[in-house]
Amino acid sequence: MTGIKIKTAEEIEKIRQACRIVARALKLTGKEVQPGVTTEYLDSFAERLIREEGADPVFIGYRGYRHATCMSVNEEIVHGIPGNKVLKEGDIIGVDIGSKFAGYCGDTAATFPVGEVSKKVAKLLKTGQEALIAGIRQARAGNHLGDVSAAVQKVAESKGYSVVRELYGHGIGADLHEDPLVPNFGRPGEGIELKEGMVLAIEPMLNLGGWQIRTLSDGWTIVTADKSLSCHFEHTVLITGKGPEILTRRD
Ligand code: MF3
Ligand code: CO
Ligand code: CO
């Protein structure tokens, strides 16, 4: 027995709304990313966008977390806490936004360049997006979770990056984090079989250096152990009879 929930049509409609709200918030917050802004400015900007759509920022209160978003700069992988840090030209920032609407959640993230970044950094970001898309393509009924994981890992490692091994994507629905865990490494055919009506948050984290991580003394911020740059991209994806549907599309 696993705790994996197949969503009903009614549940999917609510998840869809929550996802639309975070997708819009991420798109508009991404446009605010520029040298000179603080991470707390971006956080309150995103929080307002979530609330004006009638949703709640689901990260607030999650295990005692106090902000609507996570803002992870440079070697910070995920769960960076918004604060008075000022972004500067050449930085990268991972913005992760979650909402709850009518009792259901949406979760999405992307890493944005701050002004101009080097070619090396731009390639890391491009590969992060490609790894996410490759994983999503495998999220089909009849495939296994390992097909998703292996696809992500293959794209990342073929370009010379490492994937974080101690943090995972997840099922999502009434709760932000549901079964199953969605690793970013694995072998094709392994793990549970995917079924129509499952909703997964797929979220690769790619490092320029090694995959090892460390948690800062704030208890939240996760950084690369070797202080190399890291990027994070996340979509909430519904498995339909016709293949994967990205519920947090921004275009
Ligand atoms: N959004 C993160 C994830 O992708 C979880 C953030 S939990 C928080 O799963 F408490 F840090 F906000
Ligand atoms: Co997230
Ligand atoms: Co997530």
Coordinates of C-alpha atoms and ligand atoms in Angstrom, one line a residue:
M1 CA 0.0 0.0 0.0
T2 CA 1.2 3.5 -0.8
G3 CA -0.4 6.7 0.1
I4 CA -0.5 7.9 -3.5
K5 CA -3.8 9.5 -4.3
I6 CA -5.6 9.5 -7.7
K7 CA -7.4 12.8 -8.0
T8 CA -11.0 13.2 -8.9
A9 CA -12.2 15.6 -11.6
E10 CA -13.3 18.0 -8.9
E11 CA -10.0 17.9 -7.1
I12 CA -8.1 18.4 -10.4
E13 CA -10.1 21.6 -11.1
K14 CA -9.0 23.0 -7.7
I15 CA -5.4 22.0 -8.2
R16 CA -5.6 23.6 -11.6
Q17 CA -6.7 26.9 -10.1
A18 CA -3.9 26.8 -7.5
C19 CA -1.4 26.1 -10.2
R20 CA -2.6 28.9 -12.4
I21 CA -2.2 31.3 -9.5
V22 CA 1.4 30.2 -8.7
A23 CA 2.3 30.2 -12.4
R24 CA 1.1 33.8 -12.8
A25 CA 2.9 34.8 -9.6
L26 CA 6.1 33.2 -10.7
K27 CA 6.0 34.8 -14.1
L28 CA 5.3 38.3 -12.8
T29 CA 7.8 38.0 -9.9
G30 CA 10.5 36.8 -12.4
K31 CA 10.0 40.1 -14.2
E32 CA 10.9 42.0 -11.0
V33 CA 14.2 40.2 -10.7
Q34 CA 17.0 42.8 -11.3
P35 CA 20.1 44.1 -9.6
G36 CA 19.3 46.2 -6.6
V37 CA 16.1 44.4 -5.4
T38 CA 16.0 42.5 -2.1
T39 CA 14.7 39.0 -1.8
E40 CA 12.0 40.2 0.7
Y41 CA 10.7 42.6 -1.9
L42 CA 10.3 39.8 -4.3
D43 CA 8.6 37.7 -1.6
S44 CA 6.0 40.3 -0.7
F45 CA 5.4 41.0 -4.4
A46 CA 4.6 37.3 -4.9
E47 CA 2.6 37.0 -1.8
R48 CA 0.3 39.9 -2.9
L49 CA -0.2 38.2 -6.3
I50 CA -1.3 35.0 -4.5
R51 CA -3.6 36.7 -2.2
E52 CA -5.2 38.9 -4.8
E53 CA -6.4 35.7 -6.6
G54 CA -8.1 34.5 -3.4
A55 CA -5.5 31.9 -2.6
D56 CA -3.3 31.4 0.5
P57 CA 0.5 31.2 0.4
V58 CA 0.7 27.5 1.5
F59 CA 4.4 27.7 2.6
I60 CA 3.5 30.1 5.5
G61 CA 3.0 27.8 8.5
Y62 CA 4.5 24.8 6.8
R63 CA 6.7 23.3 9.5
G64 CA 7.0 26.8 11.0
Y65 CA 8.2 28.5 7.8
R66 CA 7.2 32.1 7.8
H67 CA 7.3 33.3 4.2
A68 CA 5.2 32.9 1.0
T69 CA 8.2 32.0 -1.1
C70 CA 11.7 30.5 -1.0
M71 CA 14.4 32.7 -2.5
S72 CA 17.6 30.8 -3.1
V73 CA 20.6 32.8 -4.4
N74 CA 23.7 31.4 -6.1
E75 CA 25.0 28.4 -4.1
E76 CA 21.7 28.2 -2.2
I77 CA 19.8 25.3 -3.7
V78 CA 16.4 25.6 -2.1
H79 CA 14.5 27.0 0.9
G80 CA 16.5 30.2 1.0
I81 CA 14.6 32.6 3.4
P82 CA 13.6 36.0 1.9
G83 CA 15.4 38.9 3.7
N84 CA 17.4 42.0 3.1
K85 CA 19.9 40.4 0.7
V86 CA 20.3 42.7 -2.3
L87 CA 20.6 41.0 -5.7
K88 CA 23.6 42.0 -7.9
E89 CA 24.4 41.7 -11.5
G90 CA 25.5 38.1 -12.4
D91 CA 23.7 36.4 -9.5
I92 CA 21.1 33.7 -10.0
I93 CA 18.0 33.4 -7.9
G94 CA 15.7 30.4 -7.5
V95 CA 12.1 31.5 -6.8
D96 CA 9.8 28.8 -5.4
I97 CA 6.1 29.7 -4.9
G98 CA 3.2 27.6 -3.5
S99 CA -0.5 28.3 -3.0
K100 CA -3.6 26.7 -1.6
F101 CA -6.9 27.4 -3.4
A102 CA -10.2 25.8 -2.2
G103 CA -8.2 23.3 -0.2
Y104 CA -5.8 22.3 -3.0
C105 CA -2.1 23.1 -3.7
G106 CA 0.1 24.3 -6.6
D107 CA 3.9 24.4 -6.4
T108 CA 6.3 25.9 -9.0
A109 CA 9.8 27.2 -9.1
A110 CA 12.4 28.6 -11.6
T111 CA 15.8 30.1 -11.4
F112 CA 16.3 33.5 -13.0
P113 CA 19.5 35.3 -14.0
V114 CA 20.0 38.7 -12.3
G115 CA 20.9 41.0 -15.2
E116 CA 23.6 39.5 -17.4
V117 CA 25.2 36.2 -16.3
S118 CA 28.2 34.4 -17.8
K119 CA 27.8 31.8 -20.5
K120 CA 28.7 29.1 -18.1
V121 CA 25.9 30.1 -15.8
A122 CA 23.4 30.6 -18.6
K123 CA 24.1 27.0 -19.7
L124 CA 23.5 25.7 -16.2
L125 CA 20.0 27.4 -16.2
K126 CA 19.2 26.2 -19.7
T127 CA 20.1 22.6 -18.8
G128 CA 18.0 22.8 -15.6
Q129 CA 15.0 23.7 -17.7
E130 CA 15.8 20.9 -20.2
A131 CA 16.2 18.3 -17.4
L132 CA 12.8 19.3 -16.0
I133 CA 11.1 19.0 -19.4
A134 CA 12.8 15.7 -20.1
G135 CA 11.4 14.4 -16.8
I136 CA 7.9 15.7 -17.5
R137 CA 7.9 13.9 -20.9
Q138 CA 8.2 10.6 -19.1
A139 CA 5.3 11.3 -16.7
R140 CA 2.8 9.2 -18.5
A141 CA 0.4 6.5 -17.4
G142 CA 2.1 3.1 -17.7
N143 CA 5.5 4.5 -17.3
H144 CA 7.3 4.2 -13.9
L145 CA 8.6 6.8 -11.6
G146 CA 12.2 5.8 -12.4
D147 CA 11.6 6.8 -16.1
V148 CA 11.0 10.4 -14.9
S149 CA 14.0 10.3 -12.5
A150 CA 16.4 8.7 -15.0
A151 CA 15.4 11.2 -17.7
V152 CA 16.2 14.2 -15.4
Q153 CA 19.5 12.6 -14.4
K154 CA 20.6 11.8 -17.9
V155 CA 20.1 15.4 -19.2
A156 CA 21.9 16.9 -16.2
E157 CA 24.9 14.5 -16.1
S158 CA 25.4 14.4 -19.8
K159 CA 26.1 18.2 -19.6
G160 CA 28.5 17.7 -16.7
Y161 CA 26.3 18.8 -13.8
S162 CA 25.3 16.8 -10.7
V163 CA 21.8 16.3 -9.4
V164 CA 21.0 16.8 -5.8
R165 CA 20.3 13.4 -4.2
E166 CA 18.8 14.2 -0.8
L167 CA 15.9 16.4 -1.9
Y168 CA 13.0 15.2 -4.0
G169 CA 9.9 16.2 -5.9
H170 CA 6.6 14.9 -4.6
G171 CA 3.0 14.1 -5.1
I172 CA 0.8 17.2 -4.5
G173 CA -2.9 17.7 -3.8
A174 CA -4.8 18.6 -0.6
D175 CA -1.3 18.5 1.0
L176 CA 1.8 20.3 -0.4
H177 CA 3.8 17.2 0.0
E178 CA 2.2 13.9 -0.7
D179 CA 3.4 10.4 -1.8
P180 CA 5.3 9.5 -3.9
L181 CA 8.8 11.0 -3.5
V182 CA 10.1 11.9 -7.0
P183 CA 13.9 11.5 -7.1
N184 CA 16.0 13.3 -9.7
F185 CA 18.2 10.2 -10.2
G186 CA 17.3 6.6 -10.8
R187 CA 16.8 3.9 -13.4
P188 CA 14.2 3.5 -16.1
G189 CA 11.4 1.0 -15.1
E190 CA 12.1 1.3 -11.4
G191 CA 9.6 2.5 -8.8
I192 CA 5.8 2.8 -8.8
E193 CA 3.8 2.7 -12.0
L194 CA 2.3 6.1 -13.0
K195 CA -1.4 6.3 -13.4
E196 CA -3.9 8.8 -14.9
G197 CA -5.1 11.2 -12.2
M198 CA -1.8 11.4 -10.3
V199 CA -0.4 14.9 -9.8
L200 CA 3.4 15.2 -9.3
A201 CA 5.6 18.2 -8.5
I202 CA 8.8 17.4 -10.5
E203 CA 11.7 19.6 -9.4
P204 CA 15.3 18.9 -10.5
M205 CA 18.1 20.7 -8.6
L206 CA 21.4 20.8 -10.7
N207 CA 24.8 21.8 -9.2
L208 CA 27.8 23.1 -11.1
G209 CA 30.0 21.1 -8.7
G210 CA 29.2 18.0 -6.6
W211 CA 25.8 16.8 -5.4
Q212 CA 26.5 17.1 -1.7
I213 CA 24.4 19.6 0.3
R214 CA 24.6 21.3 3.7
T215 CA 21.9 23.1 5.7
L216 CA 22.7 26.6 7.1
S217 CA 22.3 27.5 10.7
D218 CA 19.0 29.2 10.0
G219 CA 17.6 25.7 9.8
W220 CA 16.1 26.2 6.3
T221 CA 18.6 27.3 3.6
I222 CA 20.1 24.4 1.8
V223 CA 23.4 25.1 0.0
T224 CA 25.9 23.1 -2.1
A225 CA 28.6 21.7 0.2
D226 CA 31.3 22.9 -2.2
K227 CA 29.6 26.3 -2.6
S228 CA 29.2 25.8 -6.3
L229 CA 26.2 27.4 -8.1
S230 CA 22.9 25.5 -8.2
C231 CA 19.6 25.9 -10.0
H232 CA 16.1 24.6 -9.3
F233 CA 13.1 24.3 -11.7
E234 CA 9.7 22.9 -10.7
H235 CA 6.4 22.2 -12.3
T236 CA 3.2 20.6 -11.0
V237 CA 2.2 18.0 -13.6
L238 CA -1.1 16.1 -14.1
I239 CA -0.9 12.7 -15.7
T240 CA -3.8 12.5 -18.2
G241 CA -5.0 9.8 -20.6
K242 CA -3.2 11.9 -23.3
G243 CA 0.1 12.4 -21.5
P244 CA 1.5 14.9 -19.1
E245 CA -0.2 18.2 -18.6
I246 CA 2.0 21.0 -17.1
L247 CA -0.5 22.7 -14.7
T248 CA 2.0 25.5 -13.8
R249 CA 2.8 26.6 -17.4
R250 CA 3.7 30.3 -17.6
D251 CA 3.4 31.0 -21.3
Ligands
MF3_1 N1 8.2 24.4 -2.4 C1 9.1 23.5 -1.8 C2 9.0 22.3 -2.6 O1 9.1 22.5 -3.8 C3 8.7 23.3 -0.3 C4 8.9 24.6 0.4 S1 8.5 24.3 2.0 C5 8.9 25.7 2.8 O2 8.6 21.2 -2.3 F1 8.4 25.6 4.0 F2 10.2 25.9 2.7 F3 8.3 26.7 2.2
CO2 CO 8.3 24.2 -4.7
CO3 CO 7.8 21.0 -4.5

